[in-house]
Amino acid sequence: MVLITQLPCEIIAEILLNLDHLRFLPPALLACRHFYASYKESHGIAASILRRQIAPGLLPYAVAVLEASRLPRRFTFSTFTNSFRSLLDELYDRPARLADRLPVLPMNLMRKMSRTHDVIHAFAIDFATRALDGISARAEKTGNSASGEVALSPSEYFRFCRALYRVELFYTMFWDGPPAVSINKANWFFFRHPPWENEQIGCIHVYLQTRLVEASRDVVEHDVLFGL
C-alpha cells in the first residue's frame, strides 16, 4: 500500500486545491512536511481556494477592502485624495486589475480576506432572513402566506454581499480620514452608484446599526462591564 507521504507532489497539490475553505489549508500544511513541500512546489493553491469562496464579481471588492486597510492612516489631504481615489478608480473602472493582485498576496492577507468574506456572507444571509421574516409577518396579518426559508438567487446574493462590501470599504476609507474629506465623500464614493444602489448601502447601514444595538443591549442586560 502506498502511503500518502509517498504520493507525487502534483497529486498532493491537487488534493489541497480541492479543500472547501482556506481555513483548512494551514492545518493541512502543518500536518505533514510532504504536504508543505508540495504546496511550495505548486503556486496558486491558496488563491484558487479563495477564488472558489468569493464570487468573481465580489473579488475586486474584497481586494479593494484589503488594500484600503493597508494604506497609511497618517497622511496629508492630498495624499489621502490620491491614494483612495486611485483605489476607487481601479475598483470601478478596472476591477479585473484588482482581482489579478490575488495570486501575489501572502497567505496571511488571503486569510484576512477569507475571514472578512465569511462575515459578509453571514451578514447577507441574516439580513435576507430578517427581511423575509418581516414580509412573512406582514403577510400573515393580511391573510396571505410567505415562505419562511431564504433561498437567494445568485444575483440576489451578489447584491446583498456587494452592498455589505461597499459599506465596509466606505468605513475603511473614510472613518478616520482628514475632516475636509467629509465634504467630498459623496463625490468620490456615492456618485459612482445609481440611486437604488446607494439605497442598498443605506439599508445595510440601518441593519448594522440594529445589530449593534442588539449586541449592546445584550451586554447591558447581562451586566457585563464594557471593555473589562
PDB file of C-alpha atoms in Angstrom:
ATOM      1  CA  MET A   1       0.000   0.000   0.000  1.00  0.00           C
ATOM      2  CA  VAL A   2       1.313   3.415  -0.970  1.00  0.00           C
ATOM      3  CA  LEU A   3       1.495   5.891   1.880  1.00  0.00           C
ATOM      4  CA  ILE A   4       0.163   9.387   1.332  1.00  0.00           C
ATOM      5  CA  THR A   5       3.627  10.750   2.040  1.00  0.00           C
ATOM      6  CA  GLN A   6       4.857   8.776  -0.966  1.00  0.00           C
ATOM      7  CA  LEU A   7       2.422  10.332  -3.419  1.00  0.00           C
ATOM      8  CA  PRO A   8       3.852  12.737  -6.007  1.00  0.00           C
ATOM      9  CA  CYS A   9       3.740  16.430  -5.209  1.00  0.00           C
ATOM     10  CA  GLU A  10       1.330  17.002  -8.099  1.00  0.00           C
ATOM     11  CA  ILE A  11      -1.286  14.701  -6.560  1.00  0.00           C
ATOM     12  CA  ILE A  12      -0.915  16.268  -3.111  1.00  0.00           C
ATOM     13  CA  ALA A  13      -1.275  19.714  -4.663  1.00  0.00           C
ATOM     14  CA  GLU A  14      -4.456  18.597  -6.436  1.00  0.00           C
ATOM     15  CA  ILE A  15      -5.851  17.365  -3.127  1.00  0.00           C
ATOM     16  CA  LEU A  16      -5.048  20.686  -1.461  1.00  0.00           C
ATOM     17  CA  LEU A  17      -6.689  22.546  -4.338  1.00  0.00           C
ATOM     18  CA  ASN A  18      -9.971  20.807  -3.541  1.00  0.00           C
ATOM     19  CA  LEU A  19     -10.168  21.979   0.065  1.00  0.00           C
ATOM     20  CA  ASP A  20     -13.564  23.546   0.755  1.00  0.00           C
ATOM     21  CA  HIS A  21     -12.263  26.600   2.595  1.00  0.00           C
ATOM     22  CA  LEU A  22      -9.000  28.460   3.003  1.00  0.00           C
ATOM     23  CA  ARG A  23      -9.082  27.926   6.771  1.00  0.00           C
ATOM     24  CA  PHE A  24      -8.456  24.214   6.163  1.00  0.00           C
ATOM     25  CA  LEU A  25      -5.191  24.852   4.326  1.00  0.00           C
ATOM     26  CA  PRO A  26      -2.857  25.880   7.215  1.00  0.00           C
ATOM     27  CA  PRO A  27      -3.740  22.814   9.363  1.00  0.00           C
ATOM     28  CA  ALA A  28      -3.113  20.571   6.360  1.00  0.00           C
ATOM     29  CA  LEU A  29       0.288  22.157   5.740  1.00  0.00           C
ATOM     30  CA  LEU A  30       1.229  21.767   9.399  1.00  0.00           C
ATOM     31  CA  ALA A  31       0.156  18.129   9.470  1.00  0.00           C
ATOM     32  CA  CYS A  32       2.915  16.819   7.229  1.00  0.00           C
ATOM     33  CA  ARG A  33       6.196  18.085   5.829  1.00  0.00           C
ATOM     34  CA  HIS A  34       5.389  16.455   2.484  1.00  0.00           C
ATOM     35  CA  PHE A  35       2.152  18.453   2.267  1.00  0.00           C
ATOM     36  CA  TYR A  36       4.036  21.667   2.894  1.00  0.00           C
ATOM     37  CA  ALA A  37       6.717  20.806   0.331  1.00  0.00           C
ATOM     38  CA  SER A  38       4.028  20.003  -2.247  1.00  0.00           C
ATOM     39  CA  TYR A  39       2.317  23.307  -1.505  1.00  0.00           C
ATOM     40  CA  LYS A  40       5.555  25.229  -2.021  1.00  0.00           C
ATOM     41  CA  GLU A  41       6.171  23.430  -5.311  1.00  0.00           C
ATOM     42  CA  SER A  42       2.734  24.357  -6.674  1.00  0.00           C
ATOM     43  CA  HIS A  43       1.940  28.049  -6.927  1.00  0.00           C
ATOM     44  CA  GLY A  44      -1.546  29.494  -6.637  1.00  0.00           C
ATOM     45  CA  ILE A  45      -3.212  26.905  -4.402  1.00  0.00           C
ATOM     46  CA  ALA A  46      -4.389  29.392  -1.774  1.00  0.00           C
ATOM     47  CA  ALA A  47      -5.576  31.848  -4.422  1.00  0.00           C
ATOM     48  CA  SER A  48      -7.545  29.127  -6.210  1.00  0.00           C
ATOM     49  CA  ILE A  49      -9.298  28.091  -2.996  1.00  0.00           C
ATOM     50  CA  LEU A  50     -10.148  31.717  -2.228  1.00  0.00           C
ATOM     51  CA  ARG A  51     -11.496  32.275  -5.747  1.00  0.00           C
ATOM     52  CA  ARG A  52     -13.980  29.467  -5.156  1.00  0.00           C
ATOM     53  CA  GLN A  53     -15.044  31.018  -1.860  1.00  0.00           C
ATOM     54  CA  ILE A  54     -15.514  34.554  -3.206  1.00  0.00           C
ATOM     55  CA  ALA A  55     -17.614  35.016  -6.341  1.00  0.00           C
ATOM     56  CA  PRO A  56     -15.795  36.620  -9.302  1.00  0.00           C
ATOM     57  CA  GLY A  57     -17.947  39.742  -9.161  1.00  0.00           C
ATOM     58  CA  LEU A  58     -17.184  40.232  -5.464  1.00  0.00           C
ATOM     59  CA  LEU A  59     -13.461  39.521  -5.646  1.00  0.00           C
ATOM     60  CA  PRO A  60     -12.454  43.074  -6.718  1.00  0.00           C
ATOM     61  CA  TYR A  61     -14.399  44.450  -3.741  1.00  0.00           C
ATOM     62  CA  ALA A  62     -12.683  42.009  -1.391  1.00  0.00           C
ATOM     63  CA  VAL A  63      -9.260  43.059  -2.686  1.00  0.00           C
ATOM     64  CA  ALA A  64     -10.219  46.749  -2.518  1.00  0.00           C
ATOM     65  CA  VAL A  65     -11.247  46.434   1.143  1.00  0.00           C
ATOM     66  CA  LEU A  66      -7.953  44.722   1.903  1.00  0.00           C
ATOM     67  CA  GLU A  67      -5.900  47.319   0.030  1.00  0.00           C
ATOM     68  CA  ALA A  68      -7.771  50.179   1.718  1.00  0.00           C
ATOM     69  CA  SER A  69      -6.926  48.737   5.129  1.00  0.00           C
ATOM     70  CA  ARG A  70      -3.233  48.634   4.180  1.00  0.00           C
ATOM     71  CA  LEU A  71      -2.960  52.266   3.097  1.00  0.00           C
ATOM     72  CA  PRO A  72      -1.192  54.566   5.582  1.00  0.00           C
ATOM     73  CA  ARG A  73      -3.557  56.206   8.042  1.00  0.00           C
ATOM     74  CA  ARG A  74      -1.375  59.260   8.674  1.00  0.00           C
ATOM     75  CA  PHE A  75      -1.382  61.433   5.610  1.00  0.00           C
ATOM     76  CA  THR A  76      -1.945  64.874   4.239  1.00  0.00           C
ATOM     77  CA  PHE A  77      -5.167  65.700   2.480  1.00  0.00           C
ATOM     78  CA  SER A  78      -3.521  65.453  -0.955  1.00  0.00           C
ATOM     79  CA  THR A  79      -2.025  62.051  -0.137  1.00  0.00           C
ATOM     80  CA  PHE A  80      -5.384  60.862   1.115  1.00  0.00           C
ATOM     81  CA  THR A  81      -7.074  62.084  -2.038  1.00  0.00           C
ATOM     82  CA  ASN A  82      -4.590  60.468  -4.414  1.00  0.00           C
ATOM     83  CA  SER A  83      -4.431  57.115  -2.619  1.00  0.00           C
ATOM     84  CA  PHE A  84      -8.111  56.494  -2.116  1.00  0.00           C
ATOM     85  CA  ARG A  85      -9.361  57.998  -5.346  1.00  0.00           C
ATOM     86  CA  SER A  86      -6.858  55.859  -7.223  1.00  0.00           C
ATOM     87  CA  LEU A  87      -8.175  52.758  -5.454  1.00  0.00           C
ATOM     88  CA  LEU A  88     -11.781  53.686  -6.231  1.00  0.00           C
ATOM     89  CA  ASP A  89     -10.925  54.374  -9.867  1.00  0.00           C
ATOM     90  CA  GLU A  90      -9.371  50.944 -10.160  1.00  0.00           C
ATOM     91  CA  LEU A  91     -12.297  49.238  -8.435  1.00  0.00           C
ATOM     92  CA  TYR A  92     -14.978  50.795 -10.615  1.00  0.00           C
ATOM     93  CA  ASP A  93     -13.114  51.260 -13.897  1.00  0.00           C
ATOM     94  CA  ARG A  94     -10.615  48.376 -13.925  1.00  0.00           C
ATOM     95  CA  PRO A  95     -11.894  45.731 -11.462  1.00  0.00           C
ATOM     96  CA  ALA A  96     -10.059  42.896 -13.213  1.00  0.00           C
ATOM     97  CA  ARG A  97      -6.732  44.503 -12.322  1.00  0.00           C
ATOM     98  CA  LEU A  98      -7.643  44.396  -8.649  1.00  0.00           C
ATOM     99  CA  ALA A  99      -8.645  40.744  -8.887  1.00  0.00           C
ATOM    100  CA  ASP A 100      -5.324  39.975 -10.592  1.00  0.00           C
ATOM    101  CA  ARG A 101      -3.482  41.026  -7.425  1.00  0.00           C
ATOM    102  CA  LEU A 102      -4.776  37.987  -5.563  1.00  0.00           C
ATOM    103  CA  PRO A 103      -2.107  35.421  -6.569  1.00  0.00           C
ATOM    104  CA  VAL A 104       0.756  37.606  -5.309  1.00  0.00           C
ATOM    105  CA  LEU A 105      -0.764  38.281  -1.890  1.00  0.00           C
ATOM    106  CA  PRO A 106       0.846  36.500   1.075  1.00  0.00           C
ATOM    107  CA  MET A 107      -1.088  33.820   2.906  1.00  0.00           C
ATOM    108  CA  ASN A 108      -1.858  35.984   5.949  1.00  0.00           C
ATOM    109  CA  LEU A 109      -3.608  38.585   3.785  1.00  0.00           C
ATOM    110  CA  MET A 110      -5.567  35.935   1.896  1.00  0.00           C
ATOM    111  CA  ARG A 111      -6.731  34.519   5.214  1.00  0.00           C
ATOM    112  CA  LYS A 112      -7.803  38.008   6.254  1.00  0.00           C
ATOM    113  CA  MET A 113      -9.828  38.310   3.041  1.00  0.00           C
ATOM    114  CA  SER A 114     -11.371  34.907   3.693  1.00  0.00           C
ATOM    115  CA  ARG A 115     -12.411  35.839   7.238  1.00  0.00           C
ATOM    116  CA  THR A 116     -13.882  39.126   6.038  1.00  0.00           C
ATOM    117  CA  HIS A 117     -15.906  37.315   3.400  1.00  0.00           C
ATOM    118  CA  ASP A 118     -17.185  34.852   5.992  1.00  0.00           C
ATOM    119  CA  VAL A 119     -18.562  37.803   7.964  1.00  0.00           C
ATOM    120  CA  ILE A 120     -20.008  39.383   4.819  1.00  0.00           C
ATOM    121  CA  HIS A 121     -21.680  36.082   3.933  1.00  0.00           C
ATOM    122  CA  ALA A 122     -23.146  35.667   7.428  1.00  0.00           C
ATOM    123  CA  PHE A 123     -24.489  39.227   7.427  1.00  0.00           C
ATOM    124  CA  ALA A 124     -26.001  38.786   3.957  1.00  0.00           C
ATOM    125  CA  ILE A 125     -27.897  35.644   4.958  1.00  0.00           C
ATOM    126  CA  ASP A 126     -29.012  37.161   8.262  1.00  0.00           C
ATOM    127  CA  PHE A 127     -30.185  40.374   6.597  1.00  0.00           C
ATOM    128  CA  ALA A 128     -32.134  38.420   3.975  1.00  0.00           C
ATOM    129  CA  THR A 129     -33.671  36.213   6.670  1.00  0.00           C
ATOM    130  CA  ARG A 130     -34.777  39.213   8.728  1.00  0.00           C
ATOM    131  CA  ALA A 131     -36.245  40.867   5.648  1.00  0.00           C
ATOM    132  CA  LEU A 132     -38.182  37.718   4.781  1.00  0.00           C
ATOM    133  CA  ASP A 133     -39.403  37.398   8.363  1.00  0.00           C
ATOM    134  CA  GLY A 134     -40.729  40.950   8.162  1.00  0.00           C
ATOM    135  CA  ILE A 135     -42.505  40.203   4.894  1.00  0.00           C
ATOM    136  CA  SER A 136     -43.937  36.997   6.364  1.00  0.00           C
ATOM    137  CA  ALA A 137     -45.236  38.830   9.425  1.00  0.00           C
ATOM    138  CA  ARG A 138     -46.997  41.420   7.285  1.00  0.00           C
ATOM    139  CA  ALA A 139     -48.352  38.705   5.007  1.00  0.00           C
ATOM    140  CA  GLU A 140     -49.874  36.849   7.953  1.00  0.00           C
ATOM    141  CA  LYS A 141     -51.680  39.999   9.065  1.00  0.00           C
ATOM    142  CA  THR A 142     -53.272  40.336   5.639  1.00  0.00           C
ATOM    143  CA  GLY A 143     -54.174  36.660   5.442  1.00  0.00           C
ATOM    144  CA  ASN A 144     -51.510  35.807   2.876  1.00  0.00           C
ATOM    145  CA  SER A 145     -48.700  33.319   3.231  1.00  0.00           C
ATOM    146  CA  ALA A 146     -44.979  33.675   2.670  1.00  0.00           C
ATOM    147  CA  SER A 147     -42.193  31.126   2.689  1.00  0.00           C
ATOM    148  CA  GLY A 148     -40.059  31.031   5.814  1.00  0.00           C
ATOM    149  CA  GLU A 149     -36.938  29.796   4.057  1.00  0.00           C
ATOM    150  CA  VAL A 150     -34.343  32.060   2.493  1.00  0.00           C
ATOM    151  CA  ALA A 151     -33.250  30.915  -0.944  1.00  0.00           C
ATOM    152  CA  LEU A 152     -31.312  33.735  -2.562  1.00  0.00           C
ATOM    153  CA  SER A 153     -30.627  33.562  -6.262  1.00  0.00           C
ATOM    154  CA  PRO A 154     -27.003  34.179  -7.339  1.00  0.00           C
ATOM    155  CA  SER A 155     -27.856  37.731  -8.415  1.00  0.00           C
ATOM    156  CA  GLU A 156     -29.678  38.459  -5.148  1.00  0.00           C
ATOM    157  CA  TYR A 157     -26.798  37.061  -3.107  1.00  0.00           C
ATOM    158  CA  PHE A 158     -24.368  39.171  -5.126  1.00  0.00           C
ATOM    159  CA  ARG A 159     -26.328  42.372  -4.464  1.00  0.00           C
ATOM    160  CA  PHE A 160     -26.510  41.702  -0.722  1.00  0.00           C
ATOM    161  CA  CYS A 161     -22.785  40.983  -0.493  1.00  0.00           C
ATOM    162  CA  ARG A 162     -21.818  43.863  -2.778  1.00  0.00           C
ATOM    163  CA  ALA A 163     -23.711  46.342  -0.608  1.00  0.00           C
ATOM    164  CA  LEU A 164     -22.010  44.965   2.511  1.00  0.00           C
ATOM    165  CA  TYR A 165     -18.588  45.181   0.873  1.00  0.00           C
ATOM    166  CA  ARG A 166     -19.282  48.774  -0.162  1.00  0.00           C
ATOM    167  CA  VAL A 167     -20.203  49.722   3.395  1.00  0.00           C
ATOM    168  CA  GLU A 168     -17.048  48.035   4.675  1.00  0.00           C
ATOM    169  CA  LEU A 169     -14.986  49.848   2.057  1.00  0.00           C
ATOM    170  CA  PHE A 170     -16.574  53.192   2.905  1.00  0.00           C
ATOM    171  CA  TYR A 171     -15.820  52.910   6.608  1.00  0.00           C
ATOM    172  CA  THR A 172     -12.334  51.562   5.987  1.00  0.00           C
ATOM    173  CA  MET A 173     -11.517  54.503   3.743  1.00  0.00           C
ATOM    174  CA  PHE A 174     -13.271  57.412   5.414  1.00  0.00           C
ATOM    175  CA  TRP A 175     -13.730  56.540   9.079  1.00  0.00           C
ATOM    176  CA  ASP A 176     -10.639  58.361  10.344  1.00  0.00           C
ATOM    177  CA  GLY A 177      -9.631  60.479   7.367  1.00  0.00           C
ATOM    178  CA  PRO A 178      -8.988  64.243   7.425  1.00  0.00           C
ATOM    179  CA  PRO A 179     -12.096  66.307   8.297  1.00  0.00           C
ATOM    180  CA  ALA A 180     -12.001  68.048   4.932  1.00  0.00           C
ATOM    181  CA  VAL A 181     -12.649  64.717   3.254  1.00  0.00           C
ATOM    182  CA  SER A 182     -16.218  64.661   4.571  1.00  0.00           C
ATOM    183  CA  ILE A 183     -17.125  67.380   2.070  1.00  0.00           C
ATOM    184  CA  ASN A 184     -16.079  65.223  -0.863  1.00  0.00           C
ATOM    185  CA  LYS A 185     -17.204  61.805   0.341  1.00  0.00           C
ATOM    186  CA  ALA A 186     -20.305  61.814  -1.840  1.00  0.00           C
ATOM    187  CA  ASN A 187     -18.339  62.925  -4.899  1.00  0.00           C
ATOM    188  CA  TRP A 188     -15.791  60.152  -4.515  1.00  0.00           C
ATOM    189  CA  PHE A 189     -17.964  57.309  -3.424  1.00  0.00           C
ATOM    190  CA  PHE A 190     -21.733  57.631  -3.635  1.00  0.00           C
ATOM    191  CA  PHE A 191     -21.848  59.385  -7.002  1.00  0.00           C
ATOM    192  CA  ARG A 192     -20.334  56.267  -8.558  1.00  0.00           C
ATOM    193  CA  HIS A 193     -23.554  54.347  -7.904  1.00  0.00           C
ATOM    194  CA  PRO A 194     -27.078  54.742  -9.233  1.00  0.00           C
ATOM    195  CA  PRO A 195     -29.606  55.903  -6.602  1.00  0.00           C
ATOM    196  CA  TRP A 196     -31.030  52.441  -5.946  1.00  0.00           C
ATOM    197  CA  GLU A 197     -27.577  51.048  -5.142  1.00  0.00           C
ATOM    198  CA  ASN A 198     -26.973  53.886  -2.685  1.00  0.00           C
ATOM    199  CA  GLU A 199     -30.321  52.947  -1.143  1.00  0.00           C
ATOM    200  CA  GLN A 200     -28.964  49.424  -0.695  1.00  0.00           C
ATOM    201  CA  ILE A 201     -25.971  50.870   1.164  1.00  0.00           C
ATOM    202  CA  GLY A 202     -28.335  52.857   3.384  1.00  0.00           C
ATOM    203  CA  CYS A 203     -30.305  49.710   4.196  1.00  0.00           C
ATOM    204  CA  ILE A 204     -27.101  47.914   5.167  1.00  0.00           C
ATOM    205  CA  HIS A 205     -26.168  50.820   7.435  1.00  0.00           C
ATOM    206  CA  VAL A 206     -29.529  50.584   9.213  1.00  0.00           C
ATOM    207  CA  TYR A 207     -29.153  46.810   9.512  1.00  0.00           C
ATOM    208  CA  LEU A 208     -25.685  47.124  11.070  1.00  0.00           C
ATOM    209  CA  GLN A 209     -26.984  49.743  13.489  1.00  0.00           C
ATOM    210  CA  THR A 210     -29.704  47.303  14.513  1.00  0.00           C
ATOM    211  CA  ARG A 211     -27.155  44.544  15.078  1.00  0.00           C
ATOM    212  CA  LEU A 212     -25.018  46.899  17.174  1.00  0.00           C
ATOM    213  CA  VAL A 213     -27.993  47.956  19.304  1.00  0.00           C
ATOM    214  CA  GLU A 214     -28.960  44.322  19.865  1.00  0.00           C
ATOM    215  CA  ALA A 215     -25.432  43.393  20.905  1.00  0.00           C
ATOM    216  CA  SER A 216     -25.143  46.429  23.189  1.00  0.00           C
ATOM    217  CA  ARG A 217     -28.485  45.680  24.830  1.00  0.00           C
ATOM    218  CA  ASP A 218     -27.389  42.095  25.411  1.00  0.00           C
ATOM    219  CA  VAL A 219     -24.219  43.311  27.125  1.00  0.00           C
ATOM    220  CA  VAL A 220     -26.166  45.716  29.343  1.00  0.00           C
ATOM    221  CA  GLU A 221     -28.829  43.161  30.235  1.00  0.00           C
ATOM    222  CA  HIS A 222     -26.191  40.705  31.378  1.00  0.00           C
ATOM    223  CA  ASP A 223     -24.376  43.380  33.386  1.00  0.00           C
ATOM    224  CA  VAL A 224     -21.116  42.999  31.501  1.00  0.00           C
ATOM    225  CA  LEU A 225     -18.611  45.788  32.010  1.00  0.00           C
ATOM    226  CA  PHE A 226     -17.672  47.372  28.692  1.00  0.00           C
ATOM    227  CA  GLY A 227     -14.078  46.662  27.798  1.00  0.00           C
ATOM    228  CA  LEU A 228     -13.343  44.861  31.061  1.00  0.00           C
TER     229      LEU A 228
END
